[in-house]
GROMACS .gro file of C-alpha atoms in nm:
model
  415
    1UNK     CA    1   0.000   0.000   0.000
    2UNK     CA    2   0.301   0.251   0.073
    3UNK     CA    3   0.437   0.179  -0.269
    4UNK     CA    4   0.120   0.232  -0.464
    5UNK     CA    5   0.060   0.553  -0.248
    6UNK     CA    6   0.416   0.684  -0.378
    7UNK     CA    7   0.333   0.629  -0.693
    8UNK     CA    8  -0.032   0.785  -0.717
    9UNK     CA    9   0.156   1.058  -0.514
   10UNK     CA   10   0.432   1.093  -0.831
   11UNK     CA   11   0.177   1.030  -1.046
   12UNK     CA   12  -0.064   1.352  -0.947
   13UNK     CA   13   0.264   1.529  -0.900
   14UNK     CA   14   0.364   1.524  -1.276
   15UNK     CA   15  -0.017   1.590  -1.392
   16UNK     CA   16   0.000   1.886  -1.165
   17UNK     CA   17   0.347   1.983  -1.347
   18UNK     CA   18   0.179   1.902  -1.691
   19UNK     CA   19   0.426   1.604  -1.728
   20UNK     CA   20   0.275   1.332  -1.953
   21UNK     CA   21   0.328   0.998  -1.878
   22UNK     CA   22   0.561   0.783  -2.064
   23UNK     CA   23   0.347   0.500  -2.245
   24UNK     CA   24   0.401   0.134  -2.105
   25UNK     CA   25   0.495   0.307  -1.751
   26UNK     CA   26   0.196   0.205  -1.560
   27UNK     CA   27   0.135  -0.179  -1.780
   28UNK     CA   28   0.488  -0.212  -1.587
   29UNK     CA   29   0.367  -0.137  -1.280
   30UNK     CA   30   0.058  -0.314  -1.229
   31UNK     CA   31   0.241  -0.647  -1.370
   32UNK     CA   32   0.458  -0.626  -1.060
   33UNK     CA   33   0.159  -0.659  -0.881
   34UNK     CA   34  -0.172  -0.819  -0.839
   35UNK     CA   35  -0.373  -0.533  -1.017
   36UNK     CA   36  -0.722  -0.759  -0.933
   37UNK     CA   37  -0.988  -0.540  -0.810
   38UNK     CA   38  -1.100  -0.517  -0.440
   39UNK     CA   39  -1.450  -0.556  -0.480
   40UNK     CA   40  -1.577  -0.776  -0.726
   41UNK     CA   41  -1.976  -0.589  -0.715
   42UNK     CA   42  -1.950  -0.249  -0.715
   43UNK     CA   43  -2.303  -0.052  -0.629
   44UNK     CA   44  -2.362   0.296  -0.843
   45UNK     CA   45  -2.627   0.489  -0.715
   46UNK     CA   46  -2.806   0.735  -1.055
   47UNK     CA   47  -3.095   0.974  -1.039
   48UNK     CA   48  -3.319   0.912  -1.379
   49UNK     CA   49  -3.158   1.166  -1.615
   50UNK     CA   50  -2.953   1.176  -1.950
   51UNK     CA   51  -2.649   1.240  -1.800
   52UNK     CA   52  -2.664   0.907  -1.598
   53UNK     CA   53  -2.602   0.755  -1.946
   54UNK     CA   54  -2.231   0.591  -1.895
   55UNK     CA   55  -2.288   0.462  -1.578
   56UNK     CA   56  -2.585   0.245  -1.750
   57UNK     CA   57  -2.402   0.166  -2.058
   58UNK     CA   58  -2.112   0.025  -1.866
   59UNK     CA   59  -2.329  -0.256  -1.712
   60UNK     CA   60  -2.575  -0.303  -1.955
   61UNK     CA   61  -2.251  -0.312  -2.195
   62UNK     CA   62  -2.015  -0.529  -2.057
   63UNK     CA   63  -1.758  -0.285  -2.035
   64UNK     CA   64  -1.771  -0.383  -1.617
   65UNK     CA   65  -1.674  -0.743  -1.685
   66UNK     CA   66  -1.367  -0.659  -1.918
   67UNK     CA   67  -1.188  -0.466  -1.610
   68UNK     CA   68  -1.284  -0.795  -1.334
   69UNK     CA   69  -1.614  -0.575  -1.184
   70UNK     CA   70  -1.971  -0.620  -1.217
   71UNK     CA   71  -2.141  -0.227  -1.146
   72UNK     CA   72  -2.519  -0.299  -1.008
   73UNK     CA   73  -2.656   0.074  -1.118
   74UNK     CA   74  -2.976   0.154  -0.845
   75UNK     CA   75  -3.234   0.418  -0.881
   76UNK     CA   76  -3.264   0.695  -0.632
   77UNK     CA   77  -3.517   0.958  -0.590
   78UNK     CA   78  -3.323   1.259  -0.502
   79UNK     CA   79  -3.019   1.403  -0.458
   80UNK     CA   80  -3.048   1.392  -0.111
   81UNK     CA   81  -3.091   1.009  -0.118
   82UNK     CA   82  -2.791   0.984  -0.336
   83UNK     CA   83  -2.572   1.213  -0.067
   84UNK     CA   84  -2.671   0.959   0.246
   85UNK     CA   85  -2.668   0.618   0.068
   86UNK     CA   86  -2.334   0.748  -0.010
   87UNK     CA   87  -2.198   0.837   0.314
   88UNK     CA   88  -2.370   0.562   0.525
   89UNK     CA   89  -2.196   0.344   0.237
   90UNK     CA   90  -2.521   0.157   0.114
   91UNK     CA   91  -2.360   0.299  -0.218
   92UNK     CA   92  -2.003   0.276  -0.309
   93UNK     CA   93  -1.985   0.528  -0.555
   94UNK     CA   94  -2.241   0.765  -0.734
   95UNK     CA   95  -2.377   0.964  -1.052
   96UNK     CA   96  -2.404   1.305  -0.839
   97UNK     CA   97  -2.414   1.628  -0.892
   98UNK     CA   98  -2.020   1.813  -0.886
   99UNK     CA   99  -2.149   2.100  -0.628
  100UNK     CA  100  -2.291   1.825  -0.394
  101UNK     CA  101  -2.013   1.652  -0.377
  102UNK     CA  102  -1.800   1.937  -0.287
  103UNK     CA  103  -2.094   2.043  -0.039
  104UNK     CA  104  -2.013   1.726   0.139
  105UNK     CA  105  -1.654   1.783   0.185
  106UNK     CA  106  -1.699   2.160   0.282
  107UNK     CA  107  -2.008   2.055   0.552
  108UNK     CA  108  -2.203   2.293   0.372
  109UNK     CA  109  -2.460   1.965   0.199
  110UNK     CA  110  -2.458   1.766   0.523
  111UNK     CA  111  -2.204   1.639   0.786
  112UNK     CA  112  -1.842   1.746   0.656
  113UNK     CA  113  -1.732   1.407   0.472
  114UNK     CA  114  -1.379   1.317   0.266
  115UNK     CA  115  -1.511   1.276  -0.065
  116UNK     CA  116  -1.365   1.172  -0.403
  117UNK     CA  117  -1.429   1.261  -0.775
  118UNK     CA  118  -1.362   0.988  -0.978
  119UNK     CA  119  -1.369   1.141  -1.269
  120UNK     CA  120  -1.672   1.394  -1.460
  121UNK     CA  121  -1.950   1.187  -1.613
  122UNK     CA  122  -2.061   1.465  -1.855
  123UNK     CA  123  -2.045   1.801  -1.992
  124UNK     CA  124  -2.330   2.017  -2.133
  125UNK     CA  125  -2.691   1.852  -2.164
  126UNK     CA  126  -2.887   2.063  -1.904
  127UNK     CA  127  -3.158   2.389  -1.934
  128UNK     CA  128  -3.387   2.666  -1.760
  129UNK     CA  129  -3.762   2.625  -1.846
  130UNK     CA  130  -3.980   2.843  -1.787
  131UNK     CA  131  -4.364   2.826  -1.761
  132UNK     CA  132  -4.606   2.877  -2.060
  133UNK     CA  133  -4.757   3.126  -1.821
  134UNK     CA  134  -4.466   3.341  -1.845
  135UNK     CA  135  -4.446   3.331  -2.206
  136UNK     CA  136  -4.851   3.411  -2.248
  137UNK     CA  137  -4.723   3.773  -2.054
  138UNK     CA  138  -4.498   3.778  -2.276
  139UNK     CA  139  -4.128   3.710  -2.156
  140UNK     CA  140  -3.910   3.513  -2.430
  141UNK     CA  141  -3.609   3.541  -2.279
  142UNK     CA  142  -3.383   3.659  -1.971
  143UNK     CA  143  -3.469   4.053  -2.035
  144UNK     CA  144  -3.800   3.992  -2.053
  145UNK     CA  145  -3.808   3.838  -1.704
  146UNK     CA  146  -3.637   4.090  -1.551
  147UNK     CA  147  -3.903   4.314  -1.674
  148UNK     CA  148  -4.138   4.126  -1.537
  149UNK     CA  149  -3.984   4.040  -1.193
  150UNK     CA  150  -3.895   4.430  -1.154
  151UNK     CA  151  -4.256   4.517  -1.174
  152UNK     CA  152  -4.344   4.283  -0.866
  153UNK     CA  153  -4.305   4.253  -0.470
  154UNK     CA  154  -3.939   4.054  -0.415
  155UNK     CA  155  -4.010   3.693  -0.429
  156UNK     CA  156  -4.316   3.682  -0.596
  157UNK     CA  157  -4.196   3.413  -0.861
  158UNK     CA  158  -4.056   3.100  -0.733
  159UNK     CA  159  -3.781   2.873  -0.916
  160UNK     CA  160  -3.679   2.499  -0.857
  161UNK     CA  161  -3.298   2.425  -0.842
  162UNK     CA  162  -3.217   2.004  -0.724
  163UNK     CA  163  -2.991   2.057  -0.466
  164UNK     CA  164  -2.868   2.383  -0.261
  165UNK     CA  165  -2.514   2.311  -0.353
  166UNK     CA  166  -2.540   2.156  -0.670
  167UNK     CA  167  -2.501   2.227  -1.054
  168UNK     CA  168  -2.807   2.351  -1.110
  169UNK     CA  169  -2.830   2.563  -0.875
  170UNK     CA  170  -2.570   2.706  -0.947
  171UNK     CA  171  -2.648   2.754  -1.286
  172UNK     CA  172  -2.989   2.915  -1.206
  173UNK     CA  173  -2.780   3.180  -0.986
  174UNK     CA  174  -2.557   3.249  -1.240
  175UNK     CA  175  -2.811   3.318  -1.492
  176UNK     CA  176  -3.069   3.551  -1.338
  177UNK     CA  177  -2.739   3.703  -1.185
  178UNK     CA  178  -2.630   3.793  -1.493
  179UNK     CA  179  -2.962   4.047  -1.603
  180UNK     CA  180  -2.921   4.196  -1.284
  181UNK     CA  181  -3.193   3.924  -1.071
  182UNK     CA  182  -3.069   3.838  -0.691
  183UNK     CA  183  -3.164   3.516  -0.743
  184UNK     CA  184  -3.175   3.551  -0.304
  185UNK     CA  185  -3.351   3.891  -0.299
  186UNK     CA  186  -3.590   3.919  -0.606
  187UNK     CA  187  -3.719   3.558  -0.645
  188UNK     CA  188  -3.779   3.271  -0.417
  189UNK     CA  189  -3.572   2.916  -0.491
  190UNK     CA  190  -3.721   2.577  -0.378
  191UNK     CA  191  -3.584   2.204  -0.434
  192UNK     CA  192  -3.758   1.969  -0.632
  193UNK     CA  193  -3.629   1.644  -0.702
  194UNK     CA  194  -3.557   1.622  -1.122
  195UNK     CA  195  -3.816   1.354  -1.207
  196UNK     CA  196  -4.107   1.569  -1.013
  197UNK     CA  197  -4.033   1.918  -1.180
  198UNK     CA  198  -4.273   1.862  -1.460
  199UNK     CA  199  -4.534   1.786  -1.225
  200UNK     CA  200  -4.452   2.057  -1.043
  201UNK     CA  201  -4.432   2.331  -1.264
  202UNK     CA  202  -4.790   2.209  -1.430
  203UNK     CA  203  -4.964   2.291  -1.087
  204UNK     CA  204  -4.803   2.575  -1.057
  205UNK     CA  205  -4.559   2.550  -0.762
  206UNK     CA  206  -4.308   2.750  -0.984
  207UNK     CA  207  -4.259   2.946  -1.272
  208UNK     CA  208  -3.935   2.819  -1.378
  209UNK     CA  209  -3.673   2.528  -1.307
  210UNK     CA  210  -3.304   2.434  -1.406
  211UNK     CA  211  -3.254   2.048  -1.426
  212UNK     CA  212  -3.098   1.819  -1.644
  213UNK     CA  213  -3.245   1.649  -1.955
  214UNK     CA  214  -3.500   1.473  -2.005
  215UNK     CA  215  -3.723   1.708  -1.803
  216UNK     CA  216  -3.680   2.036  -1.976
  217UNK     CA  217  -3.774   1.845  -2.331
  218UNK     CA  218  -4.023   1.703  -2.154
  219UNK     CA  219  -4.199   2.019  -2.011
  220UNK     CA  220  -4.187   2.138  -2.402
  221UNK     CA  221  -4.407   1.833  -2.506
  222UNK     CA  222  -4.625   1.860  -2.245
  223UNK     CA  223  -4.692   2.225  -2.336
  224UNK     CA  224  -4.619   2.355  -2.019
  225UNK     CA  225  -4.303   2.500  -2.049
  226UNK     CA  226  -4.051   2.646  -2.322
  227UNK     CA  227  -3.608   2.612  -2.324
  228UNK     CA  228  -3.493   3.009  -2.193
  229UNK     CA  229  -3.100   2.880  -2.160
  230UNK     CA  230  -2.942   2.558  -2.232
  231UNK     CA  231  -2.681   2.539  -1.946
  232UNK     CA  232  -2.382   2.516  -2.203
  233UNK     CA  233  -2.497   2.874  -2.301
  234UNK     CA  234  -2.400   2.989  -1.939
  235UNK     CA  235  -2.081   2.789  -1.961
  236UNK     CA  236  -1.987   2.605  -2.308
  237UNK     CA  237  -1.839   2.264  -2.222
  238UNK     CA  238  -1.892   2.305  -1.868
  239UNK     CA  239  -1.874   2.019  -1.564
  240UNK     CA  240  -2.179   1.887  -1.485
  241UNK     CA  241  -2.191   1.482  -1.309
  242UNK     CA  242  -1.939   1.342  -1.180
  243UNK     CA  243  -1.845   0.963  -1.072
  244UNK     CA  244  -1.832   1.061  -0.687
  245UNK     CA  245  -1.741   0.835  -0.370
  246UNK     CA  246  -1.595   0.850  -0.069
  247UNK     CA  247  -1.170   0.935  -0.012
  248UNK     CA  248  -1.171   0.561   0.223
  249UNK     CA  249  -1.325   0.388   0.009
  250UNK     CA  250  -1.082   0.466  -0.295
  251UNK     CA  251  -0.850   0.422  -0.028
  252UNK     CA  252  -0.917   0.052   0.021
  253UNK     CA  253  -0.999  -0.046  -0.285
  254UNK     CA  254  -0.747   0.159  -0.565
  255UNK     CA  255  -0.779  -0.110  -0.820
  256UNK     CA  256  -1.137  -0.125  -0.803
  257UNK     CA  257  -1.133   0.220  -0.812
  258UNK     CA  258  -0.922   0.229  -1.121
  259UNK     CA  259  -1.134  -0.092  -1.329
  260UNK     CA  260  -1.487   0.129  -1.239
  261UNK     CA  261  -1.337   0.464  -1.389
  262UNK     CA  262  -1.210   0.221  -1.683
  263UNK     CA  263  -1.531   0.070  -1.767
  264UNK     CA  264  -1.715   0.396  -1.735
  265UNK     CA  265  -1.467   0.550  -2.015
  266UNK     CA  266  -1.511   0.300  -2.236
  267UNK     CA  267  -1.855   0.301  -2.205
  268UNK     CA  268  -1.854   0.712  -2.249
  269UNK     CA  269  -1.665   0.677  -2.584
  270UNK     CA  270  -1.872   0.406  -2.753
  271UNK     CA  271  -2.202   0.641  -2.653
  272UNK     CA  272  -2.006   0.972  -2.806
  273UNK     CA  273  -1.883   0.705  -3.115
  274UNK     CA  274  -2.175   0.774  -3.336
  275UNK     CA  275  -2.533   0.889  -3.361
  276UNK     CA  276  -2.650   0.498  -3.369
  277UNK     CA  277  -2.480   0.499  -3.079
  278UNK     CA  278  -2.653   0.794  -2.877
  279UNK     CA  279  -3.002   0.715  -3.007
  280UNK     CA  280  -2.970   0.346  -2.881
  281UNK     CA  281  -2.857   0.483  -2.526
  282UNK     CA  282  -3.168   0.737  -2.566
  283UNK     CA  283  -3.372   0.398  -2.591
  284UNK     CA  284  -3.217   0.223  -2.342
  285UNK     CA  285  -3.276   0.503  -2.106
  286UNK     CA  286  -3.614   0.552  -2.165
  287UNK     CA  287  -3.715   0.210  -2.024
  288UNK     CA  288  -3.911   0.174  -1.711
  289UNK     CA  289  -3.531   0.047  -1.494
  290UNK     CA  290  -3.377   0.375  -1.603
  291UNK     CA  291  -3.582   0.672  -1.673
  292UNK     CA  292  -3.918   0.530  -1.770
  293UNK     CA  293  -4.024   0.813  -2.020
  294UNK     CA  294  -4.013   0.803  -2.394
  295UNK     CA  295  -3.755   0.775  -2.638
  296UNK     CA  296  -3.852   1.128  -2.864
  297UNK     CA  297  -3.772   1.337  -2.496
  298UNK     CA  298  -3.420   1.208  -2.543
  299UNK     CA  299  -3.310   1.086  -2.826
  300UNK     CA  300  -3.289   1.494  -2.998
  301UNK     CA  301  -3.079   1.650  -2.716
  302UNK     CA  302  -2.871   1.404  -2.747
  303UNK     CA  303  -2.816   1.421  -3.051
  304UNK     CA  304  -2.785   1.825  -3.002
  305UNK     CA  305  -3.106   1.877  -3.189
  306UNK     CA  306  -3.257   2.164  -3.000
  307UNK     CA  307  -3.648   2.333  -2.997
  308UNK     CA  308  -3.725   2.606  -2.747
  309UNK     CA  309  -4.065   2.510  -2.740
  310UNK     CA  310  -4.118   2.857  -2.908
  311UNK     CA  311  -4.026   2.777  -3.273
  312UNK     CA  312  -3.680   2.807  -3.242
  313UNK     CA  313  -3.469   2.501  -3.338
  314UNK     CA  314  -3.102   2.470  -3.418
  315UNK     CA  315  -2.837   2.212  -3.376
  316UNK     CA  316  -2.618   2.277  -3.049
  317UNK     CA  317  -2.255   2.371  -3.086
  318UNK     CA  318  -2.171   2.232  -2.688
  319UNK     CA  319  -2.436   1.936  -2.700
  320UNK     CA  320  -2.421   1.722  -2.414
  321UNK     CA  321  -2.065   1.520  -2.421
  322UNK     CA  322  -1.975   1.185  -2.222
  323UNK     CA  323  -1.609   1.180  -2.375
  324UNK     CA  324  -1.472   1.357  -2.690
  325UNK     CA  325  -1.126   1.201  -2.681
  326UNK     CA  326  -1.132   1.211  -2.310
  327UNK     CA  327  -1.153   1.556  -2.255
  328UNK     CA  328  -1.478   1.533  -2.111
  329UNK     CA  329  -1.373   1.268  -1.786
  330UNK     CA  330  -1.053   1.453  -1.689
  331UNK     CA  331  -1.131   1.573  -1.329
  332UNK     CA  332  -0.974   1.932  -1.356
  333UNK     CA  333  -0.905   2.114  -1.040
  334UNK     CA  334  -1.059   2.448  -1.208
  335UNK     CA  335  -1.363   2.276  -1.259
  336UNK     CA  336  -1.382   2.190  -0.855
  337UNK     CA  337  -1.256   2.474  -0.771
  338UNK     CA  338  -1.481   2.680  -0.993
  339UNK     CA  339  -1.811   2.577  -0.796
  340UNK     CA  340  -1.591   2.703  -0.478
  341UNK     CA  341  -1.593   3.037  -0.599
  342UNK     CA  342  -1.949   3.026  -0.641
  343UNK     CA  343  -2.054   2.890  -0.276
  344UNK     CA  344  -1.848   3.192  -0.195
  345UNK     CA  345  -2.030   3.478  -0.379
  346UNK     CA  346  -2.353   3.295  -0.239
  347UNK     CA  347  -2.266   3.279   0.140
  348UNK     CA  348  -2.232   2.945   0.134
  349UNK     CA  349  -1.879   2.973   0.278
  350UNK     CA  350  -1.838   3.251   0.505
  351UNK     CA  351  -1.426   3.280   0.444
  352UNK     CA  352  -1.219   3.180   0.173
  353UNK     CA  353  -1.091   2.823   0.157
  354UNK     CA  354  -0.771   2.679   0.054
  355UNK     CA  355  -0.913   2.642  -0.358
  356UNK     CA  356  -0.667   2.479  -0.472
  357UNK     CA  357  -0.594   2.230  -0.176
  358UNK     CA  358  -0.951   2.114  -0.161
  359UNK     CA  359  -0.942   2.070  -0.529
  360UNK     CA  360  -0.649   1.844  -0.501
  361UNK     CA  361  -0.805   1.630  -0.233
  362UNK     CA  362  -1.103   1.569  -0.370
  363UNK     CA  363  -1.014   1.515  -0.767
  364UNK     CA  364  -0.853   1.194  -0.812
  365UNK     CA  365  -0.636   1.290  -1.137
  366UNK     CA  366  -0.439   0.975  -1.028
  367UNK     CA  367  -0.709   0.712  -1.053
  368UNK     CA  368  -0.805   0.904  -1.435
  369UNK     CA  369  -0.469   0.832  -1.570
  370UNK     CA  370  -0.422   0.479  -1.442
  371UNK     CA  371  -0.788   0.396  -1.600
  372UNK     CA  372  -0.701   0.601  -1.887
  373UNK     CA  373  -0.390   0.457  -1.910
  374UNK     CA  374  -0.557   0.098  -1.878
  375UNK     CA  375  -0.837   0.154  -2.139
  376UNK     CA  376  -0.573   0.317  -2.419
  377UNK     CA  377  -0.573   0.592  -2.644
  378UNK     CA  378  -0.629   0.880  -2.393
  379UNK     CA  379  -0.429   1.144  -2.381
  380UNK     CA  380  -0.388   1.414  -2.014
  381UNK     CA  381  -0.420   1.728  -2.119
  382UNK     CA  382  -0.124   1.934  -2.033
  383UNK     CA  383  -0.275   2.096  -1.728
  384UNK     CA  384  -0.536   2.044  -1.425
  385UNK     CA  385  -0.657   2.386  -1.509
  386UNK     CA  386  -0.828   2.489  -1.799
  387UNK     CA  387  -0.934   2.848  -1.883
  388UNK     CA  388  -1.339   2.949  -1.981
  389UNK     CA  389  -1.561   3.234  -2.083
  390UNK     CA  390  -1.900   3.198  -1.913
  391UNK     CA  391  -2.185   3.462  -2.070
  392UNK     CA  392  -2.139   3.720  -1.950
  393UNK     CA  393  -1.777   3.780  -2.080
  394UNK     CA  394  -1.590   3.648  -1.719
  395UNK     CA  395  -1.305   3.438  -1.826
  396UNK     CA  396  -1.263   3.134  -1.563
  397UNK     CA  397  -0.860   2.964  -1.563
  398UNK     CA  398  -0.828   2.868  -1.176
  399UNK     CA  399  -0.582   3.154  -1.102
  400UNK     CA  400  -0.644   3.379  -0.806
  401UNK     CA  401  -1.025   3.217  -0.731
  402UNK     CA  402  -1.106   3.398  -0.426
  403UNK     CA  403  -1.121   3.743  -0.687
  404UNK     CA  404  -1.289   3.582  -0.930
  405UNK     CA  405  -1.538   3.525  -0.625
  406UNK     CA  406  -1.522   3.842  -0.492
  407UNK     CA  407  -1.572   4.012  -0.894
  408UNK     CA  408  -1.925   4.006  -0.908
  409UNK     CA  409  -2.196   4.280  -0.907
  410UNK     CA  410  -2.434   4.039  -0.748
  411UNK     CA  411  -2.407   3.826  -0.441
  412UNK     CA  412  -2.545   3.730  -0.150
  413UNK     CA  413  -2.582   3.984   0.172
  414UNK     CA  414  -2.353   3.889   0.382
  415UNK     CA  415  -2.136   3.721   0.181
   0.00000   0.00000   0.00000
């Protein structure tokens, strides 16, 4: 165990220098060893969404029994399930949300726990609806609702977010942010689990949600709600799920560790090999195990075949991606350390945190490049950190976080 914590410790140290590894390195290494994995049945917890798609494809695949594991995927309501199956260890690892995770380690989405990210699951694929009775007064877009909200008592509209922490949240935030809305001061924010914000929005509990697909195509078919933003127009290629665990159990079982993020890559690239590909996932998902909903609310996202619900359609530039040579599953530290920034500007941390630290903890850039290294034909990129424009012109690289927090008009009071 102290060898193999030398080398993961080498290992991260060159990715953090932008070192690439030389090819055959780690074949060598494992072959001194026993490289079997830990755990032969390894338990995935998923919330019924798209982006759940190479978790699914990995078992229903095979791509679980080529690396010596067998992943048993299992349904969970909500986010909230997901968090404390995964910290009471009923799960080993998860589909979850990258803010939650973090949430977890900070204290700030439960009681403070060492958490892992495996590697990110997807990038793009998610949207803000709003209602069909906003559009009847006649807001199209993000200008008009700020119209509309300026002309009312604070927190007369409510919106739906998943999780306080989480991506969509913070998505939401950043949005209305953006045309000048407090999303703390001029609106009211609830959680609703993803599967129930159809139902919800068709009563009336809100007026508009951010979630992940298929729930904002399926709002459009049930003519109840219309696309404002597609998250990637907040953030092109941004983080969204990630494969998330806990630090011990990684810990205990590295190899199994390494076989689940291998088998989850290959399973990414054969989904992102072809349309074929991504419209047979769509059907896969749709059946009653995974998402139980029909094929036509997936299948066209996917594909990056876009309607607004308004009679705008076009064909996505940053449609949702599960691998794109790779790019996609590299757990960059920006990324992590990004949605730090963020709990910052909203008072979810009341002082600045060691960014880059946490980031380094909790993104397992080790466990990537052995499974990377294992499945073949993946390259690291040259950095942990990559650099961003988000929409409204802020350019995001990592460097000097806690002023990128501190930047913005908007916040929360207190903060």
């Amino acid at each position: 165990m102290a060898d193999l914590s030398r080398r993961r410790f080498l290992q991260a140290s060159m990715l953090a220098s932008g070192a690439m590894l030389l090819p055959g390195v780690m074949q060598a290494a494992w072959a001194a060893g026993s490289d079997k994995p830990e755990q032969e049945t390894v338990r995935i917890g998923f919330i019924p969404l798209t982006d759940c798609a190479p978790v699914v494809i990995a078992a229903l695949k095979g791509f679980d029994k080529k690396y010596g594991i067998t992943i048993v995927p299992t349904k969970e309501a909500s986010w909230a399930a997901v968090r404390d199956k995964l910290v009471a260890g009923e799960l080993d690892a998860a589909h979850i949300l990258y803010g939650l995770l973090y949430g977890l380690e900070l204290g700030i989405a439960g009681k403070p726990q060492q958490m892992a990210n495996l590697m990110t699951l997807n990038q793009n694929g998610q949207a803000i609806t709003l209602s069909g009775d906003l559009a009847e007064k006649g807001v199209r877009d993000l200008d008009g609702l700020k119209k509309l909200i300026g002309q009312q008592v604070p927190g007369t509209y409510t919106f739906a977010h998943t999780f306080p922490t989480g991506t969509h949240a913070m998505w939401l935030y950043y949005w209305l942010a953006s045309a000048g809305i407090n999303p703390f001061d001029d609106v009211r924010t609830v959680v609703v689990p993803p599967p129930q914000m159809v139902m919800n929005m068709r009563i009336g509990n809100m007026v508009g949600f951010c979630v992940g697909e298929p729930w904002n195509a399926r709002a459009i078919n049930d003519r109840i709600g219309f696309t404002a933003a597609t998250s990637q127009s907040i953030w092109a290629d941004h983080p969204e799920k990630i494969l998330g665990t806990r630090r011990e159990w990684v810990e205990k079982n590295p190899h199994t560790a390494r076989a689940l993020v291998s088998a989850v890559l290959e399973a990414a690239r054969w989904i992102d090999a072809s349309p074929k590909n991504k419209r047979e996932t769509a059907l896969i998902l749709s059946r009653r195990a995974w998402l139980n909903t029909k094929e036509q609310y997936l299948t066209g996202r996917m594909l990056g075949e876009y309607d607004n619900g308004l009679g705008t359609r076009w064909q996505d530039a940053h449609p949702i991606r599960f691998f794109n040579e790779g790019a996609v599953s590299y757990p960059y530290l920006s990324d992590g350390m990004w949605f730090l920034t963020q709990f910052r500007r909203w008072g979810l941390l009341k002082s600045a945190p060691d960014y880059a630290g946490i980031a380094q903890r909790i993104n397992q850039t080790a466990v990537w490049q052995d499974a990377a290294t294992a499945v073949g034909g993946i390259t690291a990129p040259a950095s942990p950190l990559r650099s961003s424009t988000l929409m409204d012109g802020t350019v995001w690289n990592g460097t000097d976080p806690e002023g990128y927090a501190n930047r913005f008009a908007i916040h929360r009071k207190g903060a």
